[in-house]
Structures are given as C-alpha cells and as structure tokens.
Short mmCIF file of C-alpha atoms and ligand atoms in Angstrom, two decimals:
data_model
loop_
_atom_site.label_atom_id
_atom_site.label_comp_id
_atom_site.label_asym_id
_atom_site.label_seq_id
_atom_site.Cartn_x
_atom_site.Cartn_y
_atom_site.Cartn_z
CA UNK A 6 204.21 54.67 -75.58
CA UNK A 7 206.43 52.17 -77.31
CA UNK A 8 205.52 48.61 -78.26
CA UNK A 9 208.71 47.65 -76.39
CA UNK A 10 207.16 48.57 -73.03
CA UNK A 11 206.42 45.51 -70.91
CA UNK A 12 202.67 45.61 -71.47
CA UNK A 13 201.00 47.87 -74.00
CA UNK A 14 197.31 48.31 -74.77
CA UNK A 15 197.03 50.08 -78.12
CA UNK A 16 193.49 51.34 -78.77
CA UNK A 17 191.94 48.10 -77.51
CA UNK A 18 188.22 47.34 -77.66
CA UNK A 19 186.61 44.07 -76.64
CA UNK A 20 183.06 42.84 -77.11
CA UNK A 21 181.51 39.66 -75.72
CA UNK A 22 178.88 39.81 -78.49
CA UNK A 23 180.82 41.09 -81.48
CA UNK A 24 178.66 39.12 -83.93
CA UNK A 25 175.44 40.84 -82.83
CA UNK A 26 173.97 43.60 -84.93
CA UNK A 27 174.64 46.10 -82.14
CA UNK A 28 177.58 44.74 -80.18
CA UNK A 29 178.26 46.19 -76.73
CA UNK A 30 181.81 46.80 -75.55
CA UNK A 31 183.23 45.69 -72.19
CA UNK A 32 186.46 47.56 -73.06
CA UNK A 33 186.43 50.50 -75.47
CA UNK A 34 189.34 52.40 -77.09
CA UNK A 35 191.73 51.70 -74.22
CA UNK A 36 195.39 52.71 -74.56
CA UNK A 37 197.99 52.57 -71.80
CA UNK A 38 201.33 50.97 -71.11
CA UNK A 39 203.03 49.47 -68.09
CA UNK A 40 206.68 50.37 -67.68
CA UNK A 41 209.34 48.11 -66.26
CA UNK A 42 209.17 48.12 -62.46
CA UNK A 43 205.98 50.17 -62.36
CA UNK A 44 203.16 49.74 -59.83
CA UNK A 45 199.95 50.61 -61.65
CA UNK A 46 196.57 50.45 -59.95
CA UNK A 47 193.35 50.20 -61.98
CA UNK A 48 190.20 51.45 -60.26
CA UNK A 49 186.69 51.08 -61.58
CA UNK A 50 183.13 50.50 -60.44
CA UNK A 51 181.38 47.12 -60.83
CA UNK A 52 181.07 46.11 -64.47
CA UNK A 53 183.41 48.85 -65.74
CA UNK A 54 185.57 46.31 -67.60
CA UNK A 55 188.40 45.57 -65.14
CA UNK A 56 188.36 41.76 -65.35
CA UNK A 57 188.07 41.92 -69.13
CA UNK A 58 191.21 44.10 -69.16
CA UNK A 59 193.02 41.56 -66.97
CA UNK A 60 192.14 38.75 -69.35
CA UNK A 61 193.25 40.79 -72.36
CA UNK A 62 196.67 41.31 -70.76
CA UNK A 63 197.90 37.73 -71.22
CA UNK A 64 196.06 36.40 -74.23
CA UNK A 65 193.17 34.77 -72.34
CA UNK A 66 191.12 37.16 -74.50
CA UNK A 67 192.23 38.67 -77.81
CA UNK A 68 191.08 42.23 -78.61
CA UNK A 69 188.10 42.62 -80.92
CA UNK A 70 189.96 45.64 -82.36
CA UNK A 71 193.31 47.17 -81.44
CA UNK A 72 196.36 45.32 -80.13
CA UNK A 73 197.91 44.20 -76.87
CA UNK A 74 201.70 43.81 -76.86
CA UNK A 75 203.72 41.97 -74.21
CA UNK A 76 207.44 42.67 -74.50
CA UNK A 77 206.71 43.72 -78.07
CA UNK A 78 204.84 40.47 -78.84
CA UNK A 79 201.37 40.79 -80.36
CA UNK A 80 199.04 38.71 -78.12
CA UNK A 81 196.76 37.92 -81.05
CA UNK A 82 199.35 35.69 -82.75
CA UNK A 83 198.94 32.04 -81.67
CA UNK A 84 202.71 31.47 -81.60
CA UNK A 85 203.04 34.21 -78.97
CA UNK A 86 200.56 32.68 -76.53
CA UNK A 87 203.08 30.79 -74.37
CA UNK A 88 205.81 33.47 -74.32
CA UNK A 89 203.12 36.04 -73.47
CA UNK A 90 201.90 33.95 -70.52
CA UNK A 91 205.49 33.52 -69.31
CA UNK A 92 205.86 37.29 -69.24
CA UNK A 93 202.51 38.36 -67.81
CA UNK A 94 200.90 36.28 -65.05
CA UNK A 95 197.33 36.91 -63.89
CA UNK A 96 196.07 36.30 -60.34
CA UNK A 97 192.29 36.19 -59.88
CA UNK A 98 189.91 37.06 -57.10
CA UNK A 99 188.97 33.65 -55.73
CA UNK A 100 191.98 31.81 -54.24
CA UNK A 101 190.06 28.51 -54.18
CA UNK A 102 189.76 28.49 -57.97
CA UNK A 103 193.50 28.92 -58.43
CA UNK A 104 194.87 26.19 -56.18
CA UNK A 105 195.35 22.97 -58.16
CA UNK A 106 197.40 20.71 -55.85
CA UNK A 107 196.86 19.44 -52.33
CA UNK A 108 200.35 20.39 -51.08
CA UNK A 109 201.63 23.99 -51.13
CA UNK A 110 204.98 23.41 -52.88
CA UNK A 111 203.42 21.11 -55.49
CA UNK A 112 200.90 23.82 -56.28
CA UNK A 113 203.63 26.41 -56.83
CA UNK A 114 205.56 23.96 -59.05
CA UNK A 115 202.55 23.42 -61.32
CA UNK A 116 203.10 26.53 -63.49
CA UNK A 117 206.82 26.03 -64.23
CA UNK A 118 206.19 22.29 -64.80
CA UNK A 119 203.69 23.23 -67.51
CA UNK A 120 206.33 25.43 -69.08
CA UNK A 121 208.67 22.39 -69.15
CA UNK A 122 211.22 24.06 -66.88
CA UNK A 123 214.09 21.76 -65.78
CA UNK A 124 213.19 20.00 -62.45
CA UNK A 125 216.32 21.28 -60.66
CA UNK A 126 215.47 24.79 -61.73
CA UNK A 127 211.85 24.29 -60.60
CA UNK A 128 213.09 23.36 -57.08
CA UNK A 129 215.03 26.65 -56.90
CA UNK A 130 212.16 28.73 -58.26
CA UNK A 131 209.54 27.19 -55.96
CA UNK A 132 211.63 27.88 -52.85
CA UNK A 133 212.38 31.42 -53.99
CA UNK A 134 208.74 32.14 -54.83
CA UNK A 135 207.49 30.77 -51.49
CA UNK A 136 210.04 32.90 -49.62
CA UNK A 137 209.00 35.98 -51.63
CA UNK A 138 205.37 35.60 -50.49
CA UNK A 139 206.24 34.58 -46.92
CA UNK A 140 204.92 31.01 -47.27
CA UNK A 141 208.18 29.02 -47.29
CA UNK A 142 207.60 27.68 -43.76
CA UNK A 143 204.27 26.26 -44.96
CA UNK A 144 205.69 24.57 -48.06
CA UNK A 145 204.64 21.07 -46.96
CA UNK A 146 201.20 22.14 -45.71
CA UNK A 147 197.95 20.93 -47.21
CA UNK A 148 196.50 23.72 -49.30
CA UNK A 149 192.92 23.18 -48.04
CA UNK A 150 194.04 24.01 -44.49
CA UNK A 151 195.29 27.49 -45.43
CA UNK A 152 193.39 30.73 -44.82
CA UNK A 153 192.13 32.73 -47.81
CA UNK A 154 195.05 35.15 -47.57
CA UNK A 155 197.57 32.31 -47.39
CA UNK A 156 195.97 30.59 -50.39
CA UNK A 157 196.12 33.83 -52.34
CA UNK A 158 199.84 34.18 -51.49
CA UNK A 159 200.42 30.61 -52.71
CA UNK A 160 198.59 31.49 -55.94
CA UNK A 161 200.87 34.52 -56.31
CA UNK A 162 203.92 32.30 -55.67
CA UNK A 163 202.73 30.01 -58.47
CA UNK A 164 202.81 32.99 -60.82
CA UNK A 165 206.16 34.29 -59.52
CA UNK A 166 207.73 30.84 -60.10
CA UNK A 167 207.16 31.39 -63.83
CA UNK A 168 209.39 34.50 -63.53
CA UNK A 169 207.07 36.95 -65.28
CA UNK A 170 208.16 40.55 -65.80
CA UNK A 171 204.66 41.68 -64.94
CA UNK A 172 201.93 40.37 -62.68
CA UNK A 173 198.30 41.44 -63.07
CA UNK A 174 196.09 40.92 -60.02
CA UNK A 175 192.32 41.13 -60.45
CA UNK A 176 190.87 42.14 -57.06
CA UNK A 177 193.13 39.66 -55.24
CA UNK A 178 192.02 40.85 -51.79
CA UNK A 179 188.26 41.11 -52.43
CA UNK A 180 187.42 37.83 -50.69
CA UNK A 181 189.86 38.18 -47.78
CA UNK A 182 189.56 39.31 -44.16
CA UNK A 183 191.51 42.45 -43.11
CA UNK A 184 194.58 40.46 -42.00
CA UNK A 185 194.63 38.46 -45.26
CA UNK A 186 194.18 41.68 -47.25
CA UNK A 187 197.09 43.37 -45.49
CA UNK A 188 199.38 40.32 -45.93
CA UNK A 189 198.57 40.00 -49.62
CA UNK A 190 198.96 43.73 -50.25
CA UNK A 191 202.31 43.84 -48.45
CA UNK A 192 203.44 40.82 -50.48
CA UNK A 193 202.48 42.55 -53.73
CA UNK A 194 204.31 45.75 -52.72
CA UNK A 195 207.44 43.79 -51.79
CA UNK A 196 207.45 41.89 -55.10
CA UNK A 197 207.36 45.25 -56.84
CA UNK A 198 209.90 47.09 -54.69
CA UNK A 199 212.36 44.33 -53.81
CA UNK A 200 212.07 42.05 -56.83
CA UNK A 201 211.41 44.69 -59.50
CA UNK A 202 208.32 42.93 -60.84
CA UNK A 203 205.90 45.27 -62.61
CA UNK A 204 202.49 45.15 -60.96
CA UNK A 205 199.03 45.92 -62.27
CA UNK A 206 196.69 45.82 -59.30
CA UNK A 207 192.98 45.93 -60.07
CA UNK A 208 190.98 46.82 -57.00
CA UNK A 209 187.94 48.58 -55.66
CA UNK A 210 189.63 49.32 -52.34
CA UNK A 211 190.78 52.92 -52.67
CA UNK A 212 193.36 52.49 -49.87
CA UNK A 213 195.21 50.01 -52.07
CA UNK A 214 195.73 52.71 -54.69
CA UNK A 215 197.55 55.24 -52.53
CA UNK A 216 200.95 53.54 -52.90
CA UNK A 217 200.74 53.21 -56.69
CA UNK A 218 203.13 54.95 -59.07
CA UNK A 219 200.12 55.66 -61.29
CA UNK A 220 196.39 55.13 -61.03
CA UNK A 221 194.14 54.48 -64.00
CA UNK A 222 190.40 54.98 -63.57
CA UNK A 223 188.04 53.14 -65.88
CA UNK A 224 184.39 53.94 -66.23
CA UNK A 225 181.92 52.19 -68.53
CA UNK A 226 184.62 50.41 -70.54
CA UNK A 227 186.73 53.53 -71.14
CA UNK A 228 189.71 55.14 -69.43
CA UNK A 229 188.43 58.15 -67.54
CA UNK A 230 191.61 59.39 -65.83
CA UNK A 231 195.29 58.51 -65.41
CA UNK A 232 197.68 60.10 -62.92
CA UNK A 233 199.57 59.89 -59.67
CA UNK A 234 197.38 58.88 -56.69
CA UNK A 235 197.37 62.45 -55.37
CA UNK A 236 196.21 63.83 -58.73
CA UNK A 237 193.47 61.22 -59.02
CA UNK A 238 192.15 61.56 -55.48
CA UNK A 239 192.01 65.34 -55.74
CA UNK A 240 189.43 64.98 -58.56
CA UNK A 241 186.51 64.35 -56.26
CA UNK A 242 183.75 65.08 -58.79
CA UNK A 243 185.29 62.73 -61.33
CA UNK A 244 185.55 59.94 -58.73
CA UNK A 245 181.93 60.45 -57.71
CA UNK A 246 180.79 60.28 -61.33
CA UNK A 247 182.67 56.99 -61.69
CA UNK A 248 181.02 55.59 -58.54
CA UNK A 249 184.30 55.61 -56.59
CA UNK A 250 185.02 56.83 -53.09
CA UNK A 251 188.02 58.39 -51.36
CA UNK A 252 190.58 56.30 -49.46
CA UNK A 253 189.65 55.82 -45.76
CA UNK A 254 192.41 58.18 -44.60
CA UNK A 255 191.18 61.00 -46.84
CA UNK A 256 187.59 60.39 -45.65
CA UNK A 257 188.76 60.65 -42.03
CA UNK A 258 190.57 63.92 -42.82
CA UNK A 259 187.33 65.29 -44.33
CA UNK A 260 185.49 64.41 -41.10
CA UNK A 261 188.18 66.11 -39.00
CA UNK A 262 187.88 69.24 -41.15
CA UNK A 263 184.08 69.14 -40.73
CA UNK A 264 184.72 69.33 -36.98
CA UNK A 265 186.83 72.45 -37.51
CA UNK A 266 190.23 70.74 -37.27
CA UNK A 267 192.18 72.42 -40.05
CA UNK A 268 194.05 69.37 -41.30
CA UNK A 269 195.79 69.46 -44.74
CA UNK A 270 193.57 68.34 -47.61
CA UNK A 271 196.20 66.34 -49.51
CA UNK A 272 196.74 63.50 -47.04
CA UNK A 273 196.34 60.02 -48.51
CA UNK A 274 198.30 57.48 -46.50
CA UNK A 275 198.12 56.47 -42.85
CA UNK A 276 201.77 57.44 -42.45
CA UNK A 277 201.05 60.98 -43.68
CA UNK A 278 198.08 61.32 -41.35
CA UNK A 279 200.07 60.11 -38.33
CA UNK A 280 202.90 62.54 -39.15
CA UNK A 281 200.39 65.41 -39.45
CA UNK A 282 198.73 64.54 -36.12
CA UNK A 283 202.12 64.33 -34.35
CA UNK A 284 203.14 67.66 -35.89
CA UNK A 285 199.94 69.36 -34.76
CA UNK A 286 199.98 67.88 -31.26
CA UNK A 287 203.63 68.93 -30.87
CA UNK A 288 202.42 72.53 -31.41
N1 ATP B 303 181.31 36.30 -70.13
C1 ATP B 303 180.63 37.43 -70.38
N2 ATP B 303 179.68 37.48 -71.34
C2 ATP B 303 179.00 38.61 -71.62
N3 ATP B 303 179.22 39.79 -71.00
C3 ATP B 303 180.15 39.81 -70.05
C4 ATP B 303 180.92 38.65 -69.68
N4 ATP B 303 181.79 38.98 -68.70
C5 ATP B 303 181.57 40.29 -68.45
N5 ATP B 303 180.60 40.80 -69.26
C6 ATP B 303 180.12 42.19 -69.29
O1 ATP B 303 181.23 43.04 -69.63
C7 ATP B 303 181.24 44.22 -68.84
C8 ATP B 303 182.54 44.31 -68.08
O2 ATP B 303 182.66 43.21 -67.21
P1 ATP B 303 183.93 42.95 -66.32
O3 ATP B 303 183.73 41.66 -65.62
O4 ATP B 303 185.14 43.10 -67.15
O5 ATP B 303 183.85 44.17 -65.29
P2 ATP B 303 184.53 44.36 -63.87
O6 ATP B 303 184.92 45.79 -63.81
O7 ATP B 303 185.57 43.34 -63.67
O8 ATP B 303 183.33 44.11 -62.86
P3 ATP B 303 183.35 43.63 -61.32
O9 ATP B 303 183.65 44.86 -60.52
O10 ATP B 303 181.97 43.14 -61.11
O11 ATP B 303 184.39 42.57 -61.19
C9 ATP B 303 180.02 44.13 -67.94
O12 ATP B 303 178.99 44.85 -68.55
C10 ATP B 303 179.69 42.66 -67.91
O13 ATP B 303 178.32 42.44 -67.71
MG1 MG B 304 185.92 41.93 -62.19
#
C-alpha cells in the first residue's frame, strides 16, 4: 500500500460518540487501498459500517484515528477538502435526495458549476457524462418524471461530470426495481471498463460482487476478508458468520447439486452457468 494509490485507508477508525467515556466504533482499524482502474466491491451486513466508510472516503467524515489519503492528500486537512471531493465522488442510495435541479442537464451541471469550471467546459462535460450513463437523449427531461434507475444514472452523471478518478457508490441499486438495478449496474461497469474510472461499489446484493476485481467483506466495523470474488464466495462459513449469502447463481448450482446434478462448485456468474449447462447438454 502506498499513499500514492488513488484512495487509501490507513488504519482508520471512526466513532459517532468519540467524546463518550466508552465510545463505540462504526469503523475500526480499517486499512485498504483502491488502485487506479480497480473495481472493488464492499459487502457487509446491515450496520457493519459501509455508509460510514463511504463518507470517510471523500472528507464528509474525518477519521477519529488513522488517515484517509486521496491521491496522496490527507483528507483531514481543510485545504484538501475540495481537491479530495474532485477526485472521489460519492453516490448515495436514494436518488431523490441527490437530484437538485428540475431539468436533467441542469442537474448534471450543478457539480462542475460548484467547482467553478468554465461554462464551455461544463457543456462538454455534461454531454459526455450523460452519454456515459445512457441518459443523453433525456437531457431536457424533467427530473421528477424519471424512474428511480434513470434518476440514479443522472446522479452518477453529476459525479462523472466532476471528472473524479474514483467513484464510491453506497448501495446505489437498493431502492430500484430489477430493470433499474441492471441499468445502473451496467452503467457502473462501463464507467470502470471503458472510461477507466476506479469504482468502489458498496452493496448487499451478492450478484453485484461477482464481476469485481476484489471483494472486501466488513463485519462489525472491521475488515473480515479481502480477495477475488471466487476466493470470497468459496468461504461459505465466513460469509454465514457475517450474515451474507451466496450470489443467486451459486445458490442455484447448490440446488442442482442437491438434486444429484453434478455441476461444478465454482460457478459464480450467469455466463459461467449457461456455458456449463450448454457443455453438459451437448454431452
Ligand atoms: N449518525 C449516526 N449516529 C450514531 N451512530 C450511527 C450514525 N450513523 C450510523 N451509526 C451507527 O454506526 C454503525 C455503522 O453504520 P453504517 O450506517 O455505516 O452501516 P451500514 O453498513 O451502512 O448499514 P446499512 O446496511 O443499514 O446501510 C451502526 O452501528 C450504526 O447504528
Ligand atoms: Mg449504509
């Protein structure tokens, strides 16, 4: 781990009641870093500290002890607040709380306007950001007419327009229907793969973790496990102890095996399952 990584948590603890005699910690002794271009998924049960981590990542919260660095900048220094927020954007769960303007393109322009970006440059960035999330055709639409998934994609565009190196999304699909979830997830994957933006996706949907470069499991404020999705999802006891399940595809494979169908036990994605079924039915 180097402080020059895009986002670094160095032994970070955070307490909401640090002045109490016996403070409790929402985040405890957490160290990890996000590399350039990485897709990191954070999994954790309710109350494990995920949203607190998100808010620590761009100076909304400052660690009680330890340090968070963004591009080498210490988030606890007041002079770093704006450059930190330019580099790490956070998208929250409820799209309605993140939309500030009545027209889509005005909403996306809001972030760069606050950063005093040149108006001509803002025009370019807004169009680019709306194209990146598949909402360019709706740029003149009224925001209140959009579906939850569309609103969430506009919120993501608002972050992208600030050109961050890293985007942290705190359960961005939790309030969406399956179509909205799929659209938002595909958008996030494309931003990572095609635009090289580092992604930290916080979720409690296990299926969303299977495409990650790395998965980090947090349990009761601490990191419990870090690894590739396949390594994490093979640790079934650990997941159970943390109150987490298996991805739907892996659950389906378990059921098939229960019925005596000897399917491989390392399948995680739908694509892998389909390939396995085709292989078996081809004899
Ligand atoms: N504003 C607050 N004041 C006091 N305690 C808080 C506050 N926000 C969160 N907590 C506590 O900190 C711990 C971690 O909360 P956090 O919201 O970070 O968890 P989470 O993993 O995001 O949970 P969820 O799955 O419900 O979103 C919990 O015990 C929670 O009750
Ligand atoms: Mg949360």
